[in-house]
């Protein structure tokens, strides 16, 4: 199975600070059809996960544009340009290129 | 508005069965692959099973193969997860999802 390694496991930030989360894959996530099925989710405390970014860099409808995704192959990054209080929670990367779906272990974003 | 509403969870003894349901609304259910993802208490997300939009193909993580069965009724816009021979390690919140949207989750506790 594909292993997704997220770093850091915990991130402390102040409001307005920009932060980045890394997700590294044990193998390339480029599918033979040309798509890269790497997505980012946010799970706020006590809530279900929600999709933030899909296909590496595409912003899900309704998600603020302070969130951005980048990367290719095996290295991917989620950036939050100016953390807001509502951004606190656990961020997961997930891949769907290779069966089975696998998730990163999560990065907990908390207030400093 | 897209809604995924899970039901059927609860406390069950090891070796017994439980069937989860997920009622979908607000979108054309028959157009989407669906999945069950679980989250053990204080742990990360783990994909359990997926089913194609027609129901013709199903996929399972190794640890549930032969014990869990995913199915769907497109006429009723409902996804199911039949869980047999339950083990303590199956204790988790189970989410119905197509990754764009997630249900609120349903808790399954396997304990004697």
Short mmCIF file of C-alpha atoms in Angstrom, two decimals:
data_model
loop_
_atom_site.label_atom_id
_atom_site.label_comp_id
_atom_site.label_asym_id
_atom_site.label_seq_id
_atom_site.Cartn_x
_atom_site.Cartn_y
_atom_site.Cartn_z
CA UNK A 1 0.00 0.00 0.00
CA UNK A 2 1.09 3.59 -0.62
CA UNK A 3 2.38 5.26 2.53
CA UNK A 4 1.76 8.98 2.93
CA UNK A 5 4.09 10.70 5.39
CA UNK A 6 2.83 14.02 6.70
CA UNK A 7 5.04 16.55 8.44
CA UNK A 8 4.97 18.11 10.88
CA UNK A 9 2.60 16.07 13.06
CA UNK A 10 1.72 19.20 15.02
CA UNK A 11 1.85 22.82 13.94
CA UNK A 12 1.48 25.80 16.27
CA UNK A 13 0.56 29.05 14.61
CA UNK A 14 -0.64 32.54 15.45
CA UNK A 15 -3.58 34.13 13.70
CA UNK A 16 -2.40 35.62 10.42
CA UNK A 17 0.68 33.44 10.17
CA UNK A 18 1.30 31.47 6.99
CA UNK A 19 2.02 27.76 7.41
CA UNK A 20 2.77 24.75 5.23
CA UNK A 21 2.15 21.03 5.61
CA UNK A 22 4.11 18.43 3.68
CA UNK A 23 2.80 15.11 2.39
CA UNK A 24 5.31 12.70 0.90
CA UNK A 25 4.28 9.52 -0.87
CA UNK A 26 6.15 6.22 -0.98
CA UNK A 27 5.53 6.12 -4.74
CA UNK A 28 4.53 8.48 -7.48
CA UNK A 29 0.88 9.50 -7.42
CA UNK A 30 0.78 10.33 -11.12
CA UNK A 31 -1.91 8.10 -12.62
CA UNK A 32 -1.57 6.66 -16.10
CA UNK A 33 -4.49 8.88 -17.14
CA UNK A 34 -2.42 11.98 -16.35
CA UNK A 35 -4.24 12.93 -13.15
CA UNK A 36 -2.65 12.99 -9.71
CA UNK A 37 -5.20 11.89 -7.15
CA UNK A 38 -3.83 13.63 -4.09
CA UNK A 39 -6.33 15.55 -1.97
CA UNK A 40 -6.37 17.46 1.31
CA UNK A 41 -9.01 17.25 4.04
CA UNK A 42 -9.61 19.22 7.22
CA UNK A 43 -11.27 17.69 10.24
CA UNK A 44 -12.28 20.32 12.77
CA UNK A 45 -12.71 19.20 16.39
CA UNK A 46 -15.83 17.09 16.78
CA UNK A 47 -16.70 17.30 13.08
CA UNK A 48 -16.53 15.14 9.99
CA UNK A 49 -13.71 15.67 7.52
CA UNK A 50 -14.26 18.15 4.72
CA UNK A 51 -12.55 18.36 1.35
CA UNK A 52 -10.33 21.41 0.90
CA UNK A 53 -8.16 20.67 -2.13
CA UNK A 54 -8.51 17.96 -4.78
CA UNK A 55 -6.21 16.81 -7.55
CA UNK A 56 -3.21 18.45 -5.85
CA UNK A 57 -4.17 22.08 -6.34
CA UNK A 58 -7.86 22.52 -7.15
CA UNK A 59 -9.77 24.43 -4.52
CA UNK A 60 -13.08 22.85 -3.51
CA UNK A 61 -16.10 25.10 -3.92
CA UNK A 62 -16.65 27.31 -0.90
CA UNK A 63 -13.13 26.88 0.48
CA UNK A 64 -11.32 30.18 1.14
CA UNK A 65 -8.50 31.00 -1.26
CA UNK A 66 -5.99 31.32 1.58
CA UNK A 67 -5.70 27.55 1.12
CA UNK A 68 -3.52 26.33 -1.73
CA UNK A 69 -2.00 23.05 -2.78
CA UNK A 70 1.04 22.25 -4.85
CA UNK A 71 3.39 19.44 -5.74
CA UNK A 72 3.86 16.55 -8.08
CA UNK A 73 5.05 12.98 -8.15
CA UNK A 74 5.77 12.12 -4.52
CA UNK A 75 6.02 15.52 -2.82
CA UNK A 76 3.01 17.68 -2.03
CA UNK A 77 2.34 20.75 0.10
CA UNK A 78 -0.70 22.42 1.57
CA UNK A 79 -0.22 26.11 2.38
CA UNK A 80 -2.44 28.35 4.46
CA UNK A 81 -1.70 32.00 3.77
CA UNK A 82 -2.86 33.72 6.92
CA UNK A 83 -4.27 31.26 9.47
CA UNK A 84 -7.68 32.07 10.87
CA UNK A 85 -9.25 30.62 14.01
CA UNK A 86 -11.64 28.47 11.99
CA UNK A 87 -8.67 26.69 10.37
CA UNK A 88 -7.77 24.83 13.54
CA UNK A 89 -8.08 21.06 13.40
CA UNK A 90 -6.37 18.08 11.82
CA UNK A 91 -5.30 18.12 8.17
CA UNK A 92 -5.05 14.89 6.20
CA UNK A 93 -3.67 14.15 2.78
CA UNK A 94 -5.30 11.24 0.95
CA UNK A 95 -4.37 9.47 -2.27
CA UNK A 96 -6.61 7.69 -4.71
CA UNK A 97 -4.15 6.91 -7.48
CA UNK A 98 -3.22 3.46 -6.22
CA UNK A 99 -5.68 1.05 -4.61
CA UNK A 100 -6.38 1.02 -1.76
CA UNK A 101 -7.01 4.64 -0.79
CA UNK A 102 -4.57 5.67 1.93
CA UNK A 103 -4.41 8.63 4.25
CA UNK A 104 -1.57 10.47 5.89
CA UNK A 105 -1.44 10.31 9.69
CA UNK A 106 -2.60 13.89 9.99
CA UNK A 107 -1.19 17.27 11.01
CA UNK A 108 -2.80 18.99 13.95
CA UNK A 109 -2.93 22.77 13.59
CA UNK A 110 -3.28 24.56 16.89
CA UNK A 111 -3.01 28.10 18.14
CA UNK A 112 0.27 29.22 19.64
CA UNK B 1 -27.89 20.62 -0.36
CA UNK B 2 -25.90 17.40 -0.31
CA UNK B 3 -26.61 15.24 2.71
CA UNK B 4 -25.23 11.88 3.80
CA UNK B 5 -26.90 10.49 6.90
CA UNK B 6 -25.53 7.32 8.46
CA UNK B 7 -27.46 5.05 10.80
CA UNK B 8 -27.28 1.57 12.30
CA UNK B 9 -24.34 1.91 14.65
CA UNK B 10 -24.20 0.80 18.25
CA UNK B 11 -22.67 -1.55 20.78
CA UNK B 12 -22.20 -5.14 19.63
CA UNK B 13 -20.40 -8.18 21.01
CA UNK B 14 -17.37 -9.63 19.24
CA UNK B 15 -18.35 -12.09 16.53
CA UNK B 16 -21.76 -10.52 15.99
CA UNK B 17 -23.08 -8.53 13.02
CA UNK B 18 -24.23 -4.99 12.32
CA UNK B 19 -25.50 -3.27 9.19
CA UNK B 20 -24.84 0.40 8.55
CA UNK B 21 -26.93 2.51 6.20
CA UNK B 22 -26.23 5.86 4.59
CA UNK B 23 -29.14 7.82 3.14
CA UNK B 24 -28.01 10.23 0.43
CA UNK B 25 -29.83 13.28 -0.88
CA UNK B 26 -29.16 16.47 -2.78
CA UNK B 27 -27.27 14.88 -5.65
CA UNK B 28 -27.63 12.10 -8.23
CA UNK B 29 -26.51 9.18 -6.09
CA UNK B 30 -26.25 6.74 -9.00
CA UNK B 31 -23.53 8.87 -10.61
CA UNK B 32 -21.02 8.49 -7.77
CA UNK B 33 -18.57 5.93 -6.47
CA UNK B 34 -19.14 5.70 -2.72
CA UNK B 35 -16.97 4.60 0.18
CA UNK B 36 -16.90 3.85 3.87
CA UNK B 37 -14.05 5.34 5.88
CA UNK B 38 -13.56 4.73 9.59
CA UNK B 39 -11.78 6.46 12.43
CA UNK B 40 -10.90 4.63 15.62
CA UNK B 41 -11.08 6.74 18.80
CA UNK B 42 -8.30 9.35 18.81
CA UNK B 43 -6.84 7.87 15.59
CA UNK B 44 -6.63 8.88 11.95
CA UNK B 45 -8.76 8.06 8.95
CA UNK B 46 -8.79 4.59 7.39
CA UNK B 47 -10.47 3.57 4.15
CA UNK B 48 -12.69 0.49 4.60
CA UNK B 49 -14.52 -0.23 1.34
CA UNK B 50 -15.64 1.31 -1.94
CA UNK B 51 -18.29 0.57 -4.54
CA UNK B 52 -18.68 1.76 -8.11
CA UNK B 53 -21.66 3.88 -9.09
CA UNK B 54 -23.51 0.92 -10.60
CA UNK B 55 -22.59 -1.39 -7.73
CA UNK B 56 -20.92 -3.75 -10.15
CA UNK B 57 -17.53 -3.63 -8.46
CA UNK B 58 -16.54 -3.51 -4.82
CA UNK B 59 -13.22 -3.09 -3.05
CA UNK B 60 -12.15 -3.79 0.54
CA UNK B 61 -9.18 -3.27 2.77
CA UNK B 62 -7.50 -6.55 3.60
CA UNK B 63 -8.50 -6.58 7.26
CA UNK B 64 -12.24 -6.60 6.45
CA UNK B 65 -12.26 -8.81 3.35
CA UNK B 66 -14.63 -11.71 3.81
CA UNK B 67 -16.28 -10.07 6.82
CA UNK B 68 -17.71 -6.80 5.46
CA UNK B 69 -19.93 -6.30 2.43
CA UNK B 70 -20.56 -2.93 0.82
CA UNK B 71 -23.68 -2.53 -1.31
CA UNK B 72 -26.02 0.15 -2.61
CA UNK B 73 -29.60 0.65 -3.71
CA UNK B 74 -29.59 3.42 -6.29
CA UNK B 75 -33.40 3.51 -6.37
CA UNK B 76 -33.36 4.39 -2.67
CA UNK B 77 -30.15 6.50 -2.81
CA UNK B 78 -28.78 4.42 0.02
CA UNK B 79 -25.37 2.92 0.74
CA UNK B 80 -24.91 -0.03 3.07
CA UNK B 81 -22.15 -1.77 4.98
CA UNK B 82 -22.90 -5.24 6.30
CA UNK B 83 -20.37 -6.04 9.00
CA UNK B 84 -20.07 -9.66 10.15
CA UNK B 85 -17.69 -11.39 12.57
CA UNK B 86 -16.96 -8.08 14.22
CA UNK B 87 -13.75 -7.64 16.20
CA UNK B 88 -12.70 -5.17 18.86
CA UNK B 89 -10.38 -3.53 16.32
CA UNK B 90 -13.42 -2.62 14.21
CA UNK B 91 -14.48 -0.15 16.92
CA UNK B 92 -14.62 3.23 15.21
CA UNK B 93 -16.75 6.00 13.82
CA UNK B 94 -17.78 5.00 10.31
CA UNK B 95 -18.23 7.70 7.67
CA UNK B 96 -20.11 7.41 4.42
CA UNK B 97 -18.36 9.50 1.78
CA UNK B 98 -17.57 10.16 -1.84
CA UNK B 99 -14.67 12.31 -0.58
CA UNK B 100 -16.29 15.54 -1.80
CA UNK B 101 -18.85 15.17 0.96
CA UNK B 102 -18.89 13.27 4.24
CA UNK B 103 -21.66 12.11 6.53
CA UNK B 104 -21.69 12.96 10.22
CA UNK B 105 -20.47 9.47 11.07
CA UNK B 106 -21.92 6.62 13.10
CA UNK B 107 -20.20 4.99 16.06
CA UNK B 108 -19.64 1.24 16.16
CA UNK B 109 -18.36 -0.26 19.41
CA UNK B 110 -17.37 -3.92 19.51
CA UNK B 111 -17.06 -5.10 23.09
CA UNK B 112 -18.22 -7.87 25.37
#
